[in-house]
Tab-separated table of C-alpha atoms in Angstrom:
chain	number	residue	atom	x	y	z
A	30	UNK	CA	93.520	90.591	88.447
A	31	UNK	CA	94.779	94.109	88.437
A	32	UNK	CA	98.446	94.564	89.465
A	33	UNK	CA	99.208	96.980	92.236
A	34	UNK	CA	100.944	100.244	91.877
A	35	UNK	CA	103.902	101.958	93.462
A	36	UNK	CA	103.918	105.447	95.041
A	37	UNK	CA	106.130	107.484	97.664
A	38	UNK	CA	104.146	109.190	100.559
A	39	UNK	CA	104.881	112.727	100.608
A	40	UNK	CA	102.622	113.656	103.698
A	41	UNK	CA	100.492	111.845	106.095
A	42	UNK	CA	97.714	112.908	108.081
A	43	UNK	CA	97.211	112.417	112.038
A	44	UNK	CA	95.167	109.277	111.809
A	45	UNK	CA	91.510	107.983	111.512
A	46	UNK	CA	89.157	109.033	113.927
A	47	UNK	CA	87.267	105.715	114.780
A	48	UNK	CA	83.527	105.528	115.742
A	49	UNK	CA	84.239	105.469	119.522
A	50	UNK	CA	86.372	108.836	118.971
A	51	UNK	CA	89.725	107.403	119.154
A	52	UNK	CA	92.492	108.481	116.529
A	53	UNK	CA	94.265	105.372	115.205
A	54	UNK	CA	97.674	105.644	115.114
A	55	UNK	CA	99.355	105.893	111.520
A	56	UNK	CA	101.874	102.985	110.902
A	57	UNK	CA	103.163	104.935	107.866
A	58	UNK	CA	105.494	107.945	107.223
A	59	UNK	CA	106.272	110.634	104.748
A	60	UNK	CA	108.998	109.238	102.333
A	61	UNK	CA	107.671	105.660	102.754
A	62	UNK	CA	107.402	103.806	99.165
A	63	UNK	CA	104.265	101.676	99.228
A	64	UNK	CA	102.054	99.509	97.037
A	65	UNK	CA	98.554	100.182	96.728
A	66	UNK	CA	95.865	98.795	94.487
A	67	UNK	CA	95.085	99.704	90.959
A	68	UNK	CA	92.172	101.979	91.502
A	69	UNK	CA	92.649	102.828	95.033
A	70	UNK	CA	92.558	106.465	95.925
A	71	UNK	CA	91.308	110.054	94.527
A	72	UNK	CA	93.150	111.976	92.380
A	73	UNK	CA	93.390	115.553	93.267
A	74	UNK	CA	95.147	118.789	91.591
A	75	UNK	CA	96.624	121.320	93.783
A	76	UNK	CA	98.954	123.972	92.594
A	77	UNK	CA	99.120	122.677	89.092
A	78	UNK	CA	100.529	119.151	90.599
A	79	UNK	CA	98.398	115.720	90.615
A	80	UNK	CA	98.352	113.866	93.794
A	81	UNK	CA	96.637	110.625	94.758
A	82	UNK	CA	95.130	110.868	98.092
A	83	UNK	CA	94.807	107.218	99.514
A	84	UNK	CA	93.485	105.485	102.810
A	85	UNK	CA	96.141	103.655	104.803
A	86	UNK	CA	93.729	100.745	104.611
A	87	UNK	CA	94.101	101.017	100.658
A	88	UNK	CA	97.845	100.243	101.189
A	89	UNK	CA	99.155	96.713	100.215
A	90	UNK	CA	102.727	96.950	101.239
A	91	UNK	CA	105.444	98.974	102.219
A	92	UNK	CA	108.900	98.489	100.453
A	93	UNK	CA	111.984	98.747	101.645
């Protein structure tokens, strides 16, 4: 069993559009520290910095 990793959200999208065309409300915000599964997300390099793009459904917990 792989352990979860932690990260801090730097940006959040508008929400996911469901199959019936409704945008689901995002329950996380920029600045939240969170846990995510070891192999979740997609690594992206932008302007010389590496980021992890992750779906809200891959977040295990929000830390206080």
